[in-house]
Coordinates of C-alpha atoms and ligand atoms in Angstrom, one line a residue:
M1 CA 7.9 -7.2 249.5
I2 CA 5.8 -8.9 246.9
R3 CA 7.0 -11.8 244.4
I4 CA 5.5 -11.7 241.1
K5 CA 6.0 -14.5 238.6
G6 CA 6.0 -14.1 235.1
K7 CA 7.8 -15.8 232.0
A8 CA 11.6 -14.9 231.5
V9 CA 11.9 -14.0 227.8
S10 CA 15.0 -12.2 227.8
P11 CA 17.6 -13.2 230.4
G12 CA 19.4 -11.1 233.0
I13 CA 19.6 -10.1 236.6
V14 CA 19.0 -6.4 237.4
M15 CA 17.9 -4.2 240.3
G16 CA 16.5 -0.7 239.8
K17 CA 13.7 1.9 240.2
A18 CA 10.1 1.1 239.0
M19 CA 8.8 3.2 236.1
L20 CA 5.1 2.6 235.4
Y21 CA 4.3 3.1 231.7
N22 CA 1.0 4.0 230.4
S23 CA 1.1 4.6 226.8
T24 CA -2.6 5.3 225.8
Q25 CA -3.3 8.8 225.0
D26 CA -5.3 11.2 227.2
V27 CA -8.5 12.5 225.8
I28 CA -8.4 16.1 224.2
R29 CA -11.7 18.1 224.9
S30 CA -12.9 21.2 222.9
E31 CA -13.0 24.1 225.1
K32 CA -14.5 27.6 224.3
I33 CA -12.3 30.5 225.2
N34 CA -13.1 34.3 224.8
E35 CA -11.3 36.8 223.0
K36 CA -9.3 38.2 225.8
A37 CA -7.7 34.7 226.2
I38 CA -6.8 34.2 222.6
E39 CA -3.3 36.0 223.4
K40 CA -2.8 33.7 226.3
E41 CA -3.7 30.6 224.3
I42 CA -1.1 31.5 221.4
W43 CA 1.4 32.2 224.0
R44 CA 0.7 28.8 225.3
L45 CA 1.1 27.2 221.9
D46 CA 4.2 29.3 221.4
N47 CA 5.9 28.1 224.6
A48 CA 5.0 24.3 223.8
V49 CA 6.6 24.8 220.2
K50 CA 9.8 25.9 221.7
K51 CA 9.9 23.2 224.3
T52 CA 9.0 20.6 221.5
Q53 CA 11.9 21.9 219.4
A54 CA 14.4 21.4 222.1
Q55 CA 12.9 17.7 222.9
L56 CA 13.5 17.0 219.6
K57 CA 16.9 18.3 219.0
K58 CA 17.9 16.2 222.4
I59 CA 16.2 13.0 221.1
N60 CA 18.0 13.5 218.0
R61 CA 21.2 13.9 219.5
D62 CA 20.5 10.8 221.8
L63 CA 19.1 8.8 218.7
Q64 CA 22.4 9.5 216.8
K65 CA 24.9 8.1 219.5
V66 CA 23.0 5.0 220.3
M67 CA 21.6 4.0 216.6
G68 CA 23.7 6.0 214.5
R69 CA 23.4 8.8 211.8
D70 CA 20.6 7.2 210.0
S71 CA 17.9 7.6 212.6
A72 CA 18.5 11.3 212.7
L73 CA 16.0 11.7 209.6
I74 CA 13.0 10.4 211.8
I75 CA 13.5 13.5 214.0
E76 CA 14.6 16.0 211.6
T77 CA 11.4 15.5 209.6
Q78 CA 9.6 16.4 212.6
Y79 CA 11.6 19.3 213.2
M80 CA 11.4 20.9 210.0
L81 CA 7.4 20.5 209.9
L82 CA 7.5 22.6 213.4
K83 CA 9.8 25.1 211.6
D84 CA 7.0 25.2 208.8
S85 CA 5.1 28.5 209.8
H86 CA 2.0 27.3 207.8
L87 CA 1.1 24.5 209.8
L88 CA 1.6 26.8 213.0
D89 CA -0.4 29.6 211.3
E90 CA -3.3 27.3 210.6
I91 CA -3.4 26.3 214.3
K92 CA -3.2 29.8 215.4
T93 CA -6.0 30.8 212.9
K94 CA -8.0 28.1 214.2
I95 CA -7.4 29.6 217.8
K96 CA -8.6 33.0 216.7
S97 CA -11.5 32.4 214.3
N98 CA -13.2 29.4 216.3
L99 CA -12.4 30.8 219.9
I100 CA -11.2 27.3 220.9
N101 CA -8.3 26.1 223.3
A102 CA -5.0 25.4 221.6
E103 CA -5.2 21.4 222.3
W104 CA -8.5 21.3 220.2
A105 CA -7.0 23.7 217.5
I106 CA -4.3 21.4 216.8
K107 CA -6.3 18.3 216.9
E108 CA -8.7 20.1 214.3
T109 CA -5.6 20.9 212.1
E110 CA -4.2 17.2 212.3
K111 CA -7.7 16.0 211.3
K112 CA -7.5 18.0 208.2
Y113 CA -4.0 17.0 207.2
L114 CA -4.5 13.4 208.0
Q115 CA -7.8 13.3 205.5
I116 CA -5.8 14.8 202.9
F117 CA -2.8 12.6 203.2
N118 CA -4.8 9.5 203.7
S119 CA -6.9 10.0 200.4
I120 CA -3.8 9.7 198.2
P121 CA -2.7 6.4 197.5
D122 CA 1.1 6.9 197.5
L123 CA 2.4 5.5 200.6
S124 CA 4.9 8.3 201.0
F125 CA 1.9 10.7 201.8
K126 CA 0.7 8.3 204.7
T127 CA 4.5 8.7 205.9
K128 CA 3.9 12.3 206.2
S129 CA 0.6 12.1 207.9
N130 CA 2.3 9.8 210.6
D131 CA 5.0 12.6 211.1
I132 CA 2.3 15.2 211.5
S133 CA 0.7 13.2 214.1
D134 CA 3.5 12.4 216.1
V135 CA 4.8 15.8 216.2
L136 CA 1.3 17.5 217.1
S137 CA 0.6 14.9 220.0
R138 CA 4.1 16.1 221.4
L139 CA 3.1 19.6 221.0
V140 CA -0.2 18.8 223.1
D141 CA 1.6 16.8 225.8
N142 CA 3.8 19.9 225.8
L143 CA 0.7 22.2 226.7
K144 CA 0.0 20.2 229.8
K145 CA 1.8 21.7 232.8
G146 CA 4.7 19.5 233.5
G147 CA 4.5 17.7 230.3
K148 CA 4.0 14.0 229.9
F149 CA 6.3 11.2 230.9
S150 CA 9.3 10.7 228.9
L151 CA 11.8 8.0 229.7
A152 CA 14.3 10.2 227.9
S153 CA 14.0 13.0 230.6
Q154 CA 14.6 10.4 233.4
S155 CA 17.7 10.9 235.3
G156 CA 19.0 7.0 236.2
Q157 CA 18.1 3.8 234.9
V158 CA 14.5 2.4 235.1
I159 CA 12.8 -0.9 235.2
L160 CA 10.0 -0.1 233.0
V161 CA 6.5 -2.0 234.1
A162 CA 3.8 -1.7 231.4
D163 CA 0.8 -3.4 230.4
D164 CA 2.2 -4.1 226.8
I165 CA 4.2 -2.0 224.6
T166 CA 4.3 -1.9 220.8
P167 CA 7.7 -2.7 219.0
S168 CA 8.0 1.1 217.7
E169 CA 7.3 2.1 221.3
A170 CA 10.0 -0.3 222.6
A171 CA 12.4 0.8 219.9
K172 CA 12.3 4.5 221.3
L173 CA 12.6 3.6 224.7
M174 CA 15.2 1.4 224.5
S175 CA 17.4 3.8 222.2
H176 CA 17.7 6.1 225.6
N177 CA 19.8 3.5 227.0
N178 CA 18.4 4.2 230.3
L179 CA 16.2 1.2 230.4
L180 CA 17.4 -1.6 232.8
G181 CA 14.9 -4.2 232.3
L182 CA 11.1 -4.7 231.3
V183 CA 8.3 -6.2 233.0
L184 CA 5.0 -6.8 230.9
N185 CA 1.5 -7.7 232.3
K186 CA 1.1 -9.3 228.9
G187 CA 3.1 -10.0 225.6
G188 CA 4.2 -12.7 223.7
E189 CA 7.4 -14.7 223.5
T190 CA 8.1 -14.1 220.1
S191 CA 6.6 -10.9 219.8
H192 CA 8.9 -8.0 218.4
T193 CA 8.9 -5.9 221.5
V194 CA 10.4 -9.4 223.2
I195 CA 12.7 -9.8 220.3
L196 CA 14.1 -6.4 220.5
A197 CA 14.7 -6.9 224.3
R198 CA 16.8 -10.0 223.7
T199 CA 18.7 -8.1 221.0
M200 CA 19.7 -5.3 223.2
G201 CA 20.4 -7.7 226.2
I202 CA 17.8 -5.8 228.3
P203 CA 16.2 -8.6 231.0
A204 CA 12.4 -8.7 230.3
I205 CA 9.7 -11.0 231.8
M206 CA 6.3 -10.9 230.6
D207 CA 2.8 -12.6 231.3
T208 CA 2.8 -11.3 234.9
V209 CA -0.8 -10.5 234.5
N210 CA -1.1 -7.8 237.4
A211 CA 2.3 -6.2 237.8
T212 CA 1.3 -2.8 236.7
E213 CA -1.3 -3.1 239.8
A214 CA 1.4 -4.5 242.1
V215 CA 4.1 -2.1 241.5
A216 CA 4.1 1.8 242.2
N217 CA 6.1 4.4 240.6
G218 CA 9.5 4.5 242.1
D219 CA 9.3 1.2 244.1
Q220 CA 12.7 -0.8 244.2
L221 CA 12.6 -3.9 242.0
A222 CA 14.6 -6.8 241.6
L223 CA 14.2 -8.3 238.3
D224 CA 15.1 -12.1 238.0
S225 CA 14.5 -12.9 234.4
V226 CA 16.7 -16.0 234.7
S227 CA 14.1 -17.9 236.9
G228 CA 11.2 -15.4 235.8
E229 CA 10.0 -13.4 238.6
V230 CA 10.1 -9.6 239.9
I231 CA 10.7 -8.8 243.5
V232 CA 8.9 -5.6 244.5
Q233 CA 10.7 -3.9 247.5
P234 CA 13.1 -6.4 248.3
T235 CA 14.2 -7.1 252.0
P236 CA 18.1 -6.3 252.5
A237 CA 18.2 -10.3 252.9
V238 CA 16.8 -10.8 249.3
I239 CA 18.9 -7.9 247.7
A240 CA 22.0 -9.7 249.0
E241 CA 20.6 -12.8 247.5
I242 CA 20.0 -11.0 244.1
S243 CA 23.4 -9.4 244.1
V244 CA 25.3 -12.7 244.6
K245 CA 22.9 -14.1 241.9
S246 CA 23.6 -11.3 239.2
E247 CA 27.4 -11.7 239.8
K248 CA 27.2 -15.7 239.2
Y249 CA 25.2 -14.7 235.9
Q250 CA 27.7 -12.2 234.8
I251 CA 30.3 -14.6 235.3
Y252 CA 28.6 -17.5 233.5
R253 CA 28.3 -14.8 230.3
E254 CA 31.7 -13.7 230.4
Q255 CA 32.7 -17.7 230.4
L256 CA 30.2 -18.3 227.6
K257 CA 32.0 -15.8 225.5
T258 CA 34.9 -17.7 225.5
L259 CA 33.1 -20.2 223.6
S260 CA 32.7 -17.7 220.6
Q261 CA 36.1 -18.9 219.0
L262 CA 35.4 -22.5 219.1
P263 CA 35.1 -24.2 215.9
E264 CA 31.3 -24.8 214.7
L265 CA 31.7 -28.6 214.9
T266 CA 29.7 -31.0 217.2
R267 CA 31.7 -33.5 219.3
D268 CA 31.4 -36.0 216.0
H269 CA 32.5 -33.3 213.9
H270 CA 29.3 -32.4 212.2
Q271 CA 29.6 -29.0 210.9
F272 CA 27.0 -25.9 211.8
H273 CA 26.6 -22.4 211.2
L274 CA 25.4 -19.8 213.7
H275 CA 24.8 -16.3 212.4
A276 CA 23.1 -13.2 213.9
N277 CA 19.5 -11.7 213.6
I278 CA 19.8 -7.7 213.6
E279 CA 17.1 -5.1 213.8
L280 CA 19.0 -1.8 213.6
P281 CA 22.3 -1.2 211.6
F282 CA 24.1 -0.2 214.9
E283 CA 24.1 -3.9 216.2
S284 CA 26.1 -5.3 213.3
E285 CA 28.9 -3.8 214.9
M286 CA 28.8 -6.1 217.7
V287 CA 27.6 -9.2 216.4
Q288 CA 31.1 -10.7 215.7
A289 CA 32.0 -10.5 219.2
Y290 CA 29.3 -12.7 220.0
G291 CA 30.6 -15.5 217.7
A292 CA 28.4 -14.8 214.8
K293 CA 29.6 -15.7 211.8
G294 CA 27.6 -13.6 209.4
I295 CA 24.1 -11.9 209.7
G296 CA 21.3 -14.3 209.0
L297 CA 18.5 -11.9 209.2
F298 CA 18.4 -8.1 209.2
R299 CA 15.0 -6.9 210.0
T300 CA 15.0 -3.7 208.0
E301 CA 11.5 -2.8 208.8
F302 CA 12.6 -1.3 212.3
M303 CA 14.7 0.9 210.2
Y304 CA 12.0 1.8 208.0
L305 CA 9.6 2.7 210.8
D306 CA 12.3 4.6 212.7
S307 CA 13.0 6.7 209.4
R308 CA 9.3 7.2 209.1
M309 CA 9.5 5.5 205.6
S310 CA 11.4 8.2 204.2
I311 CA 14.5 6.7 203.9
S312 CA 16.2 7.4 200.5
E313 CA 18.2 5.0 198.0
E314 CA 21.2 6.5 198.9
E315 CA 20.9 6.1 202.8
Q316 CA 20.0 2.8 202.6
Y317 CA 22.7 1.8 200.0
L318 CA 25.4 3.5 202.5
I319 CA 24.1 1.5 205.4
Y320 CA 23.7 -1.8 203.5
K321 CA 27.2 -1.3 201.9
S322 CA 29.1 -0.5 205.3
I323 CA 27.2 -3.4 207.2
A324 CA 28.5 -6.0 204.3
Q325 CA 31.9 -4.6 204.4
N326 CA 32.2 -5.2 208.2
I327 CA 31.1 -8.5 208.4
F328 CA 32.7 -9.6 205.1
P329 CA 33.8 -12.4 204.3
H330 CA 30.6 -13.6 206.0
P331 CA 27.0 -13.3 204.6
L332 CA 24.5 -10.3 205.1
V333 CA 21.0 -11.5 204.6
I334 CA 19.0 -8.3 204.3
R335 CA 15.3 -8.8 204.4
T336 CA 12.8 -6.5 202.9
Y337 CA 10.6 -4.4 204.9
D338 CA 8.1 -6.8 206.8
I339 CA 5.6 -4.1 208.2
G340 CA 2.1 -4.8 208.9
R341 CA 0.7 -6.9 211.7
D342 CA 2.4 -5.6 215.0
K343 CA 5.2 -4.0 213.2
S344 CA 3.5 -1.0 212.1
D345 CA 2.4 2.5 213.1
I346 CA -1.3 2.3 213.7
S347 CA -1.8 6.0 212.7
L348 CA -0.3 5.2 209.6
M349 CA -2.0 2.4 208.4
N350 CA -5.7 1.8 207.4
R351 CA -7.0 -0.2 210.2
E352 CA -7.8 -3.8 209.1
E353 CA -10.2 -6.3 210.7
N354 CA -7.7 -9.0 210.7
P355 CA -4.0 -7.5 210.0
S356 CA -2.3 -10.8 210.5
L357 CA -4.2 -12.1 207.3
G358 CA -4.0 -8.8 205.5
L359 CA -2.1 -6.5 203.8
M360 CA 1.5 -6.8 205.0
A361 CA 5.3 -7.1 203.9
V362 CA 5.7 -8.1 200.1
R363 CA 1.6 -8.0 199.8
M364 CA 1.6 -4.5 200.7
F365 CA 4.9 -3.3 198.7
L366 CA 3.4 -5.3 195.5
K367 CA 0.5 -2.5 195.8
H368 CA 2.7 0.2 196.7
R369 CA 5.7 -0.7 194.6
E370 CA 7.9 2.7 195.1
P371 CA 9.3 2.2 198.5
F372 CA 9.8 -1.7 197.9
K373 CA 11.9 -0.5 194.5
I374 CA 14.2 2.0 196.3
Q375 CA 14.8 -0.7 199.1
I376 CA 15.8 -3.4 196.3
K377 CA 17.8 -1.1 194.0
A378 CA 19.6 0.0 197.3
I379 CA 20.4 -3.5 198.1
Q380 CA 21.6 -4.4 194.8
R381 CA 24.0 -1.4 194.6
A382 CA 25.4 -2.1 198.1
N383 CA 26.7 -5.5 197.1
I384 CA 30.2 -4.4 196.2
S385 CA 31.7 -6.9 198.5
G386 CA 29.7 -9.5 196.9
N387 CA 28.3 -11.0 200.5
I388 CA 24.8 -9.6 200.3
K389 CA 21.7 -11.5 200.0
I390 CA 18.3 -10.3 199.6
L391 CA 15.4 -12.2 201.4
F392 CA 11.6 -11.7 201.0
P393 CA 9.3 -12.0 203.8
M394 CA 5.5 -13.5 204.0
I395 CA 5.5 -15.1 200.4
T396 CA 2.4 -17.0 199.8
E397 CA 2.2 -17.7 196.4
I398 CA 4.2 -18.1 193.1
E399 CA 2.9 -15.0 191.5
E400 CA 4.4 -12.8 194.1
I401 CA 8.0 -14.3 193.4
H402 CA 7.5 -13.6 189.6
A403 CA 6.3 -9.8 190.4
I404 CA 9.3 -9.6 192.6
K405 CA 11.9 -10.9 190.0
T406 CA 10.4 -8.5 187.3
I407 CA 11.2 -5.4 189.7
M408 CA 14.6 -7.1 190.7
A409 CA 15.2 -7.0 186.6
E410 CA 14.1 -3.5 186.4
T411 CA 16.3 -2.1 189.2
R412 CA 18.9 -4.0 187.8
E413 CA 18.7 -2.4 184.5
E414 CA 18.6 0.9 185.9
L415 CA 21.7 0.4 188.2
L416 CA 23.4 -0.6 184.9
S417 CA 22.5 2.5 183.1
E418 CA 23.4 4.4 185.9
G419 CA 26.8 2.5 185.8
T420 CA 26.5 1.5 189.7
Y421 CA 25.5 -2.1 189.3
P422 CA 28.3 -4.3 191.1
K423 CA 29.8 -7.1 189.6
K424 CA 27.6 -9.6 191.5
D425 CA 24.0 -10.3 191.3
V426 CA 22.4 -10.7 195.1
P427 CA 21.3 -14.1 195.6
V428 CA 17.4 -14.2 196.2
G429 CA 15.7 -16.0 199.0
I430 CA 12.2 -16.4 200.6
M431 CA 11.1 -16.6 204.0
L432 CA 9.1 -19.7 204.5
E433 CA 6.7 -18.6 207.5
I434 CA 3.3 -19.0 205.5
P435 CA 2.8 -22.8 205.4
A436 CA 1.2 -22.3 202.0
A437 CA 4.8 -21.3 200.6
V438 CA 6.2 -24.8 201.8
R439 CA 4.3 -26.4 199.0
L440 CA 6.1 -24.3 196.4
I441 CA 9.6 -25.2 197.1
K442 CA 9.8 -27.8 194.5
H443 CA 8.7 -25.4 191.8
L444 CA 11.4 -22.9 192.7
K445 CA 14.8 -24.5 191.6
D446 CA 15.3 -21.8 189.1
D447 CA 13.7 -18.9 190.8
I448 CA 15.3 -19.0 194.3
D449 CA 18.5 -19.5 195.9
F450 CA 18.0 -20.1 199.6
F451 CA 15.2 -20.5 202.0
S452 CA 14.9 -19.1 205.4
I453 CA 12.5 -20.7 208.0
G454 CA 10.7 -17.8 210.0
T455 CA 9.4 -20.2 212.6
N456 CA 7.5 -17.5 214.9
D457 CA 5.2 -17.0 211.9
L458 CA 5.0 -20.5 210.5
I459 CA 4.0 -21.8 213.7
Q460 CA 1.3 -18.9 214.3
Y461 CA -0.1 -19.5 210.9
L462 CA 0.1 -23.3 211.1
L463 CA -1.5 -23.6 214.5
A464 CA -3.8 -20.7 214.1
V465 CA -2.3 -19.1 217.4
D466 CA -1.6 -15.7 217.6
R467 CA 2.4 -15.1 218.6
N468 CA 1.5 -12.0 220.7
N469 CA -1.4 -13.2 222.6
S470 CA -0.5 -14.8 226.2
E471 CA -4.0 -16.4 226.7
V472 CA -3.2 -18.8 223.8
S473 CA 0.6 -18.8 224.4
Y474 CA 0.4 -22.7 225.7
L475 CA -0.9 -23.5 222.2
F476 CA 2.4 -22.0 220.5
S477 CA 4.3 -24.9 220.5
P478 CA 7.4 -25.7 218.4
F479 CA 6.9 -29.5 219.5
H480 CA 3.6 -29.9 218.3
P481 CA 3.5 -32.8 215.7
A482 CA 2.5 -30.6 212.9
V483 CA 5.5 -28.3 213.4
I484 CA 8.0 -31.1 213.1
H485 CA 6.3 -32.5 210.3
I486 CA 6.6 -29.5 208.2
L487 CA 9.9 -28.8 209.3
K488 CA 10.9 -32.1 207.9
E489 CA 9.2 -31.4 204.8
I490 CA 11.2 -28.2 204.3
R491 CA 14.2 -30.2 204.9
Q492 CA 13.5 -32.8 202.4
E493 CA 12.3 -30.6 199.7
A494 CA 14.9 -27.9 199.8
T495 CA 17.6 -30.9 199.8
R496 CA 15.9 -32.4 196.5
I497 CA 16.2 -29.1 194.8
G498 CA 19.9 -28.4 196.2
K499 CA 19.1 -25.2 198.1
E500 CA 20.6 -23.9 201.5
V501 CA 17.9 -23.4 204.3
T502 CA 18.4 -21.3 207.5
I503 CA 16.3 -21.2 210.5
C504 CA 15.9 -17.5 211.7
G505 CA 12.9 -17.7 214.0
E506 CA 13.5 -17.8 217.7
M507 CA 13.5 -21.3 218.0
A508 CA 17.1 -21.2 216.7
G509 CA 18.4 -19.7 219.8
K510 CA 16.5 -22.0 222.2
C511 CA 18.4 -24.8 223.6
F512 CA 16.2 -27.9 223.4
Q513 CA 14.4 -26.4 220.3
A514 CA 17.7 -25.7 218.5
L515 CA 18.9 -29.3 219.0
M516 CA 15.7 -30.4 217.9
L517 CA 16.5 -28.7 214.4
L518 CA 19.9 -30.0 214.5
G519 CA 18.7 -33.5 214.8
L520 CA 15.9 -32.7 212.1
G521 CA 19.1 -32.0 209.6
F522 CA 19.3 -28.2 209.6
T523 CA 22.7 -26.7 209.8
N524 CA 22.2 -23.0 209.6
F525 CA 20.8 -21.0 212.6
S526 CA 20.1 -17.3 212.9
M527 CA 19.4 -15.9 216.3
N528 CA 19.6 -12.9 218.6
A529 CA 23.2 -12.3 219.1
M530 CA 23.3 -13.0 222.9
A531 CA 22.0 -16.4 222.5
I532 CA 24.7 -17.5 220.1
A533 CA 27.4 -18.4 222.7
E534 CA 24.7 -20.7 224.7
I535 CA 23.9 -22.5 221.5
K536 CA 27.4 -23.1 220.6
R537 CA 28.0 -24.6 224.0
V538 CA 25.4 -26.9 223.8
F539 CA 25.8 -27.9 220.2
T540 CA 29.6 -28.1 220.8
Q541 CA 28.8 -30.7 223.6
I542 CA 26.7 -33.2 221.7
H543 CA 27.1 -35.9 219.2
Y544 CA 25.1 -35.3 215.9
S545 CA 24.7 -39.2 215.9
H546 CA 23.0 -39.5 219.3
L547 CA 20.9 -36.4 218.5
K548 CA 19.7 -37.6 215.1
K549 CA 18.4 -41.2 216.6
I550 CA 16.6 -39.4 219.4
V551 CA 15.2 -37.2 216.9
S552 CA 13.9 -39.7 214.6
Q553 CA 12.0 -41.0 217.6
L554 CA 9.5 -38.2 217.8
D555 CA 7.2 -39.5 215.3
R556 CA 6.1 -42.1 217.4
F557 CA 4.4 -39.4 219.6
S558 CA 0.9 -37.3 219.0
S559 CA 1.4 -34.8 221.8
R560 CA 3.6 -31.7 222.0
S561 CA 3.8 -32.5 225.5
E562 CA 5.3 -36.1 225.2
I563 CA 7.4 -35.2 222.5
E564 CA 9.2 -32.3 224.6
E565 CA 9.3 -34.8 227.5
Y566 CA 11.0 -37.4 225.5
L567 CA 13.4 -35.3 223.7
T568 CA 14.4 -33.6 226.8
E569 CA 14.7 -36.5 229.1
S570 CA 16.6 -38.6 226.3
L571 CA 19.3 -35.6 226.0
L572 CA 19.8 -35.0 229.5
K573 CA 20.3 -38.6 230.2
L574 CA 23.2 -38.8 227.8
Y575 CA 24.4 -34.9 228.4
P576 CA 23.5 -34.2 231.9
D577 CA 25.4 -30.8 231.7
L578 CA 23.1 -29.2 228.8
L579 CA 21.1 -27.4 231.6
I580 CA 24.0 -26.1 233.5
R581 CA 22.4 -22.6 233.4
Q582 CA 19.2 -23.8 235.2
R583 CA 21.3 -25.8 237.8
L584 CA 23.7 -22.7 238.5
F585 CA 20.7 -20.2 239.3
Ligands
PEP1 C1 9.8 -15.5 212.0 O1 8.7 -15.1 211.5 O2 10.0 -16.3 212.7 C2 10.8 -14.2 211.6 C3 12.0 -14.7 211.7 O3 10.4 -13.3 211.4 P1 9.7 -12.3 212.2 O4 9.7 -12.7 213.9 O5 10.5 -10.9 211.9 O6 8.1 -11.9 212.0
MG2 MG1 8.0 -13.6 210.3

């Protein structure tokens, strides 16, 4: 038995078999074949095509079940590519005329298509190149005897152990429903992989450094992501201990659920509002059960990446309209695609030296406007129930806001002339996550209706610390005096121009961080649905007047550790039950 320590980033206690996951692609080599082998090579290719088609069909069915109808598009496009005999004919011709193995012929064909598509500035062609790459690498995997590892083909549930995985890989793996837990060597607490795990309620620990070396495929694991450890090959005594802990944890979660209907008031009747963040449309169906009064952030980029960026206005319209109607009368805040940085398909984007400072989100879509226009139009059109708001990420300068408003006016005109513009305009908000944008607030009285603070990026850009890099995670602190200062500035500036502010970064769902935000005067919080009950438990237990007094003292300190210590100790002195979760387990 070995115990591996890590950082608990998505709570839960589970036991299951380990599955080592390595996302790196195998190297493909060119091999010469003789004429007699041509027939065999083509037979191998045809077999791999059949296998790939069958897999795509199954994935399509599974995805539909878990993620809804809209996700089917991803796979259907790829299926059609394989039906297109032109692509396959080209691969076969290469095998015959160049006398090369099927794997190499596939890679050569892929190279040609990628060169053509990437030379066309229109973003939708880059989308197509991504589909080709995805389906052709699946084909190459299926040429191998036994095929490649696929979580979808696993029977039973597994705990995935990996160095790190990208958010798009994570979304695919999680959609198969047989992922029990996640153990990562690396990772970042506010990385989108971890955010997805939290939303899906999948227990996860990260920063284990060497879990992939200490664990073998098929090992029995006990993952305790309440205390932050994974136990490899636990003894019967430890299994019994973990089972008891797991049961207690389940009871605790059930008890939390009962809080979901309590009024959103502190003990001294100070009002607050708790909303949910969602990443994929199907999540909207469960957020109200967790006590969310509305959706404060719909990160639509996951849907965009899922659909391989080919999601039409009509499809988006239907999705947004139905979520808005389900959540009515509460608000639905739809954030336009925030792709780029870690939320991109590497094969799709031009590689940038420094993607976190590069062409991303609104910046990218003001250059390649078509998908952006389609999304904005779909959002405006879907606002039939009148509770939709639109939110733009990664705003740096006022020129971007003006450009966006021009597009919105154009799409509004188009919809009016088509007779499909609903009665109500959608309120417009921007994310405050690039520190420079905070200085714009006072100029935005007439342009912007509301603000949303993305503390994950705000901290990343303010402190110059990569939110995904565990090497510098100690610096990623919401308690840094500069973070507190900028939050105060936002609060004051927004109040001065009379606009609403919501906090939608991970800080909103963490006990002491959220309490600090409440004490700083914020009242709207949006977080992963699983965190809502816990935050409600904590907020309804305290007096706002006490909290405000404690938080007003934080200015005295110059270091993040002193601030954190002062805040937690002062609060625990007044409310010893705040940390009930930690004491229970
Ligand atoms: C943030 O930056 O805090 C945020 C909410 O957006 P995302 O995590 O999607 O970048
Ligand atoms: Mg952000």
